[in-house]
C-alpha cells in the first residue's frame, strides 16, 4: 500500500468513526416538543438538548443532598452525570473512556510517572478529537460534539494523576502549600474515579474541580462535615439567583445574536459592517465580543447553580457566620464588566481553567531563579490555545493576551511614576482603564470567535491594529520607565498577587 493510500484509508476510517460516535446515535429519540422548541429558537436539536442538560443539572444536583452515605453519593453523582452527558451527546459519550482507562492504568501501574504519562495520554487524544471533529467550526455552525466534554475531562485526569505523582515523588517540604493540600495519597477506587469524572454533569462545560475537594464533598469532610452539629447552609436562594442570571444571559444572547439577521460573528463579514465608519466598526466588533460571552455566562452560571444546589460550591463561613459561596465559580460578570487591567481578565473569566493552567502548567515549568516569568506565561497561553483547538484564531488570541497582561504591568508602573496620586486614585482614571480594557479584550478576542487566520487577520487589520499598537507601545514605554519607589513596589506586589493572572488568589499560594 502506498503512503497516499494509507492516509486515504486513515481518513475514511476517521470519517466512519466520527459518524459512529456523533450525537445522532442516541437511544433518547427526538421528541415533538424538542423539535418545536428548537425550530422556534433557531437551535439544532443537539444545541437545544445541550442547553436543557444544563437546566436539568440544577434539580438533579440538589438531589445529592438526600444522601449521606458515601457510596450512595458516588453512585448518584455518577449516574446523573452520565445521563446529563448522554442526553445531548448520545453514544459519543464513549469517547470519554479511552483516556480515562489509560490514565487510571498509568496511576495504578506507574505512580511515580503517572502525571507525565497523563499529559502524553490526554493531550494527543484531545488534539485528535479536535482534528476529527473540527470542533471549533462545528460549534460555530450549530453542531455540537463530545470534544468540549473531553476538554474538561483532560483537566480532571491530568490534575488527578499529577497530584497522585506528587505524593510519590516529592518530599513534603518540596511541595507548595497548594500542592500539599491537594496531593492524592490513596488510589481512587473505580467508582470514586468514575464519579469524579462525570460528577453531576460537570463534563458538560466544567468547571474543573480538584479531586481532593470533590472527595471531601462526597465524604462530607472539611467544610461539609456536620458531625459537630453545625448544619450546612441552605442553597435555595443562591442557587435560584444563579439560575435566574443564567436564563437572562441565554435570552440576551438569543435576542442579540440575530439582531442584524445573522450571527454576531457573521456580522463582521457582511456589507453592512464594511460600509460603516471606522469608529462604528470598532464599536460593532467590541459588541460582537460581548455578545459571544453571553452564552458562556449561561452555561457557567447554570452549572454554578447546580453545584450550589448540590452543596459543593460552598466555600466557607465568613467571620460574621454567613455562608460564602464560589468554590466552583467559573466567571464573575461584574469582575469582567469593570476589569481595569488585563491581569484581571483571567481572574474573572473561565476561572477554574485558569486555576488549572496556573497550578499544573505555569507554576511547574522550569523557571530562572524559581520564579515564573514571560516565557512561562507564553508557554501556558500556548497550551491553553492548543487545549481549545487547532485553529489559528485561538493562538492569535492567547498569544495576544500574553503581551496584554505584560502591558498591564507597565500601566501600573507608569501610574506610580508619571501620575499624581489624586489622579491615579480618581474615578475618572479608573473609568479610562475600564474602557481601555474592555475595548482591547473585545477586539483581541475576535479571532477566538471566527477561528480561521484570513478572517481573523482581516478583522484586526480593519481597525488598523490599534489595540495591538497600544499594547506594544506600552511595552516599549516600560523599557524606559524609571523604577517606582519602594513603597509603590510593595503596593504592586499586594495588588498583583498573580504573576500570570491565572487562577484564584489565595493565602496559600506559596
PDB file of N, CA and C in Angstrom, residues 220-257:
ATOM      1  N   UNK A 220     -18.403  14.109  52.916  1.00  0.00           N
ATOM      2  CA  UNK A 220     -18.894  15.025  53.966  1.00  0.00           C
ATOM      3  C   UNK A 220     -17.789  15.345  54.971  1.00  0.00           C
ATOM      4  N   UNK A 221     -16.618  15.708  54.440  1.00  0.00           N
ATOM      5  CA  UNK A 221     -15.490  16.103  55.275  1.00  0.00           C
ATOM      6  C   UNK A 221     -15.211  17.588  55.074  1.00  0.00           C
ATOM      7  N   UNK A 222     -14.285  18.113  55.850  1.00  0.00           N
ATOM      8  CA  UNK A 222     -13.901  19.518  55.707  1.00  0.00           C
ATOM      9  C   UNK A 222     -15.064  20.444  56.000  1.00  0.00           C
ATOM     10  N   UNK A 223     -15.300  21.401  55.135  1.00  0.00           N
ATOM     11  CA  UNK A 223     -16.379  22.371  55.365  1.00  0.00           C
ATOM     12  C   UNK A 223     -17.754  21.720  55.273  1.00  0.00           C
ATOM     13  N   UNK A 224     -17.819  20.499  54.741  1.00  0.00           N
ATOM     14  CA  UNK A 224     -19.102  19.807  54.611  1.00  0.00           C
ATOM     15  C   UNK A 224     -19.359  18.844  55.779  1.00  0.00           C
ATOM     16  N   UNK A 225     -18.481  18.858  56.757  1.00  0.00           N
ATOM     17  CA  UNK A 225     -18.615  17.980  57.925  1.00  0.00           C
ATOM     18  C   UNK A 225     -19.653  18.560  58.883  1.00  0.00           C
ATOM     19  N   UNK A 226     -20.703  17.799  59.147  1.00  0.00           N
ATOM     20  CA  UNK A 226     -21.758  18.257  60.056  1.00  0.00           C
ATOM     21  C   UNK A 226     -21.779  17.454  61.358  1.00  0.00           C
ATOM     22  N   UNK A 227     -20.701  16.700  61.602  1.00  0.00           N
ATOM     23  CA  UNK A 227     -20.685  15.853  62.805  1.00  0.00           C
ATOM     24  C   UNK A 227     -20.686  16.672  64.089  1.00  0.00           C
ATOM     25  N   UNK A 228     -20.223  17.926  64.010  1.00  0.00           N
ATOM     26  CA  UNK A 228     -20.195  18.773  65.207  1.00  0.00           C
ATOM     27  C   UNK A 228     -21.560  19.360  65.517  1.00  0.00           C
ATOM     28  N   UNK A 229     -22.519  19.136  64.628  1.00  0.00           N
ATOM     29  CA  UNK A 229     -23.870  19.631  64.856  1.00  0.00           C
ATOM     30  C   UNK A 229     -24.214  20.860  64.043  1.00  0.00           C
ATOM     31  N   UNK A 230     -23.221  21.469  63.384  1.00  0.00           N
ATOM     32  CA  UNK A 230     -23.469  22.658  62.582  1.00  0.00           C
ATOM     33  C   UNK A 230     -24.005  22.254  61.217  1.00  0.00           C
ATOM     34  N   UNK A 231     -25.164  22.783  60.868  1.00  0.00           N
ATOM     35  CA  UNK A 231     -25.795  22.428  59.613  1.00  0.00           C
ATOM     36  C   UNK A 231     -25.126  23.156  58.439  1.00  0.00           C
ATOM     37  N   UNK A 232     -25.257  22.548  57.263  1.00  0.00           N
ATOM     38  CA  UNK A 232     -24.774  23.205  56.052  1.00  0.00           C
ATOM     39  C   UNK A 232     -25.745  24.312  55.655  1.00  0.00           C
ATOM     40  N   UNK A 233     -25.262  25.357  54.991  1.00  0.00           N
ATOM     41  CA  UNK A 233     -26.158  26.466  54.615  1.00  0.00           C
ATOM     42  C   UNK A 233     -27.191  26.031  53.586  1.00  0.00           C
ATOM     43  N   UNK A 234     -28.325  26.694  53.615  1.00  0.00           N
ATOM     44  CA  UNK A 234     -29.392  26.416  52.655  1.00  0.00           C
ATOM     45  C   UNK A 234     -29.018  27.016  51.305  1.00  0.00           C
ATOM     46  N   UNK A 235     -28.954  26.199  50.254  1.00  0.00           N
ATOM     47  CA  UNK A 235     -28.505  26.707  48.946  1.00  0.00           C
ATOM     48  C   UNK A 235     -29.625  27.268  48.074  1.00  0.00           C
ATOM     49  N   UNK A 236     -30.866  27.260  48.550  1.00  0.00           N
ATOM     50  CA  UNK A 236     -32.011  27.586  47.704  1.00  0.00           C
ATOM     51  C   UNK A 236     -31.891  28.978  47.073  1.00  0.00           C
ATOM     52  N   UNK A 237     -31.678  29.998  47.913  1.00  0.00           N
ATOM     53  CA  UNK A 237     -31.635  31.365  47.389  1.00  0.00           C
ATOM     54  C   UNK A 237     -30.446  31.603  46.462  1.00  0.00           C
ATOM     55  N   UNK A 238     -29.209  31.252  46.848  1.00  0.00           N
ATOM     56  CA  UNK A 238     -28.089  31.500  45.916  1.00  0.00           C
ATOM     57  C   UNK A 238     -28.206  30.689  44.629  1.00  0.00           C
ATOM     58  N   UNK A 239     -28.699  29.448  44.719  1.00  0.00           N
ATOM     59  CA  UNK A 239     -28.846  28.632  43.514  1.00  0.00           C
ATOM     60  C   UNK A 239     -29.907  29.226  42.590  1.00  0.00           C
ATOM     61  N   UNK A 240     -31.020  29.679  43.176  1.00  0.00           N
ATOM     62  CA  UNK A 240     -32.093  30.292  42.379  1.00  0.00           C
ATOM     63  C   UNK A 240     -31.614  31.564  41.704  1.00  0.00           C
ATOM     64  N   UNK A 241     -30.873  32.383  42.428  1.00  0.00           N
ATOM     65  CA  UNK A 241     -30.355  33.631  41.872  1.00  0.00           C
ATOM     66  C   UNK A 241     -29.410  33.361  40.702  1.00  0.00           C
ATOM     67  N   UNK A 242     -28.559  32.356  40.844  1.00  0.00           N
ATOM     68  CA  UNK A 242     -27.639  31.997  39.764  1.00  0.00           C
ATOM     69  C   UNK A 242     -28.397  31.473  38.544  1.00  0.00           C
ATOM     70  N   UNK A 243     -29.442  30.677  38.789  1.00  0.00           N
ATOM     71  CA  UNK A 243     -30.236  30.141  37.680  1.00  0.00           C
ATOM     72  C   UNK A 243     -30.952  31.263  36.932  1.00  0.00           C
ATOM     73  N   UNK A 244     -31.463  32.249  37.666  1.00  0.00           N
ATOM     74  CA  UNK A 244     -32.123  33.389  37.030  1.00  0.00           C
ATOM     75  C   UNK A 244     -31.130  34.168  36.173  1.00  0.00           C
ATOM     76  N   UNK A 245     -29.930  34.374  36.695  1.00  0.00           N
ATOM     77  CA  UNK A 245     -28.894  35.036  35.905  1.00  0.00           C
ATOM     78  C   UNK A 245     -28.629  34.276  34.611  1.00  0.00           C
ATOM     79  N   UNK A 246     -28.522  32.957  34.715  1.00  0.00           N
ATOM     80  CA  UNK A 246     -28.217  32.134  33.547  1.00  0.00           C
ATOM     81  C   UNK A 246     -29.298  32.271  32.475  1.00  0.00           C
ATOM     82  N   UNK A 247     -30.566  32.215  32.887  1.00  0.00           N
ATOM     83  CA  UNK A 247     -31.667  32.344  31.931  1.00  0.00           C
ATOM     84  C   UNK A 247     -31.630  33.713  31.265  1.00  0.00           C
ATOM     85  N   UNK A 248     -31.335  34.734  32.052  1.00  0.00           N
ATOM     86  CA  UNK A 248     -31.235  36.084  31.497  1.00  0.00           C
ATOM     87  C   UNK A 248     -30.156  36.144  30.421  1.00  0.00           C
ATOM     88  N   UNK A 249     -29.008  35.549  30.684  1.00  0.00           N
ATOM     89  CA  UNK A 249     -27.918  35.588  29.717  1.00  0.00           C
ATOM     90  C   UNK A 249     -28.264  34.803  28.454  1.00  0.00           C
ATOM     91  N   UNK A 250     -28.987  33.701  28.606  1.00  0.00           N
ATOM     92  CA  UNK A 250     -29.399  32.932  27.431  1.00  0.00           C
ATOM     93  C   UNK A 250     -30.354  33.740  26.563  1.00  0.00           C
ATOM     94  N   UNK A 251     -31.354  34.349  27.194  1.00  0.00           N
ATOM     95  CA  UNK A 251     -32.331  35.159  26.451  1.00  0.00           C
ATOM     96  C   UNK A 251     -31.626  36.325  25.756  1.00  0.00           C
ATOM     97  N   UNK A 252     -30.715  36.964  26.482  1.00  0.00           N
ATOM     98  CA  UNK A 252     -29.986  38.097  25.908  1.00  0.00           C
ATOM     99  C   UNK A 252     -29.146  37.653  24.715  1.00  0.00           C
ATOM    100  N   UNK A 253     -28.517  36.494  24.835  1.00  0.00           N
ATOM    101  CA  UNK A 253     -27.688  36.008  23.735  1.00  0.00           C
ATOM    102  C   UNK A 253     -28.534  35.699  22.504  1.00  0.00           C
ATOM    103  N   UNK A 254     -29.643  34.999  22.698  1.00  0.00           N
ATOM    104  CA  UNK A 254     -30.507  34.643  21.570  1.00  0.00           C
ATOM    105  C   UNK A 254     -31.041  35.904  20.894  1.00  0.00           C
ATOM    106  N   UNK A 255     -31.432  36.905  21.703  1.00  0.00           N
ATOM    107  CA  UNK A 255     -32.004  38.139  21.148  1.00  0.00           C
ATOM    108  C   UNK A 255     -30.953  38.954  20.400  1.00  0.00           C
ATOM    109  N   UNK A 256     -29.780  39.099  20.980  1.00  0.00           N
ATOM    110  CA  UNK A 256     -28.754  39.963  20.393  1.00  0.00           C
ATOM    111  C   UNK A 256     -27.979  39.286  19.268  1.00  0.00           C
ATOM    112  N   UNK A 257     -27.884  37.963  19.324  1.00  0.00           N
ATOM    113  CA  UNK A 257     -27.056  37.255  18.342  1.00  0.00           C
ATOM    114  C   UNK A 257     -27.622  37.347  16.936  1.00  0.00           C
TER     115      UNK A 257
END
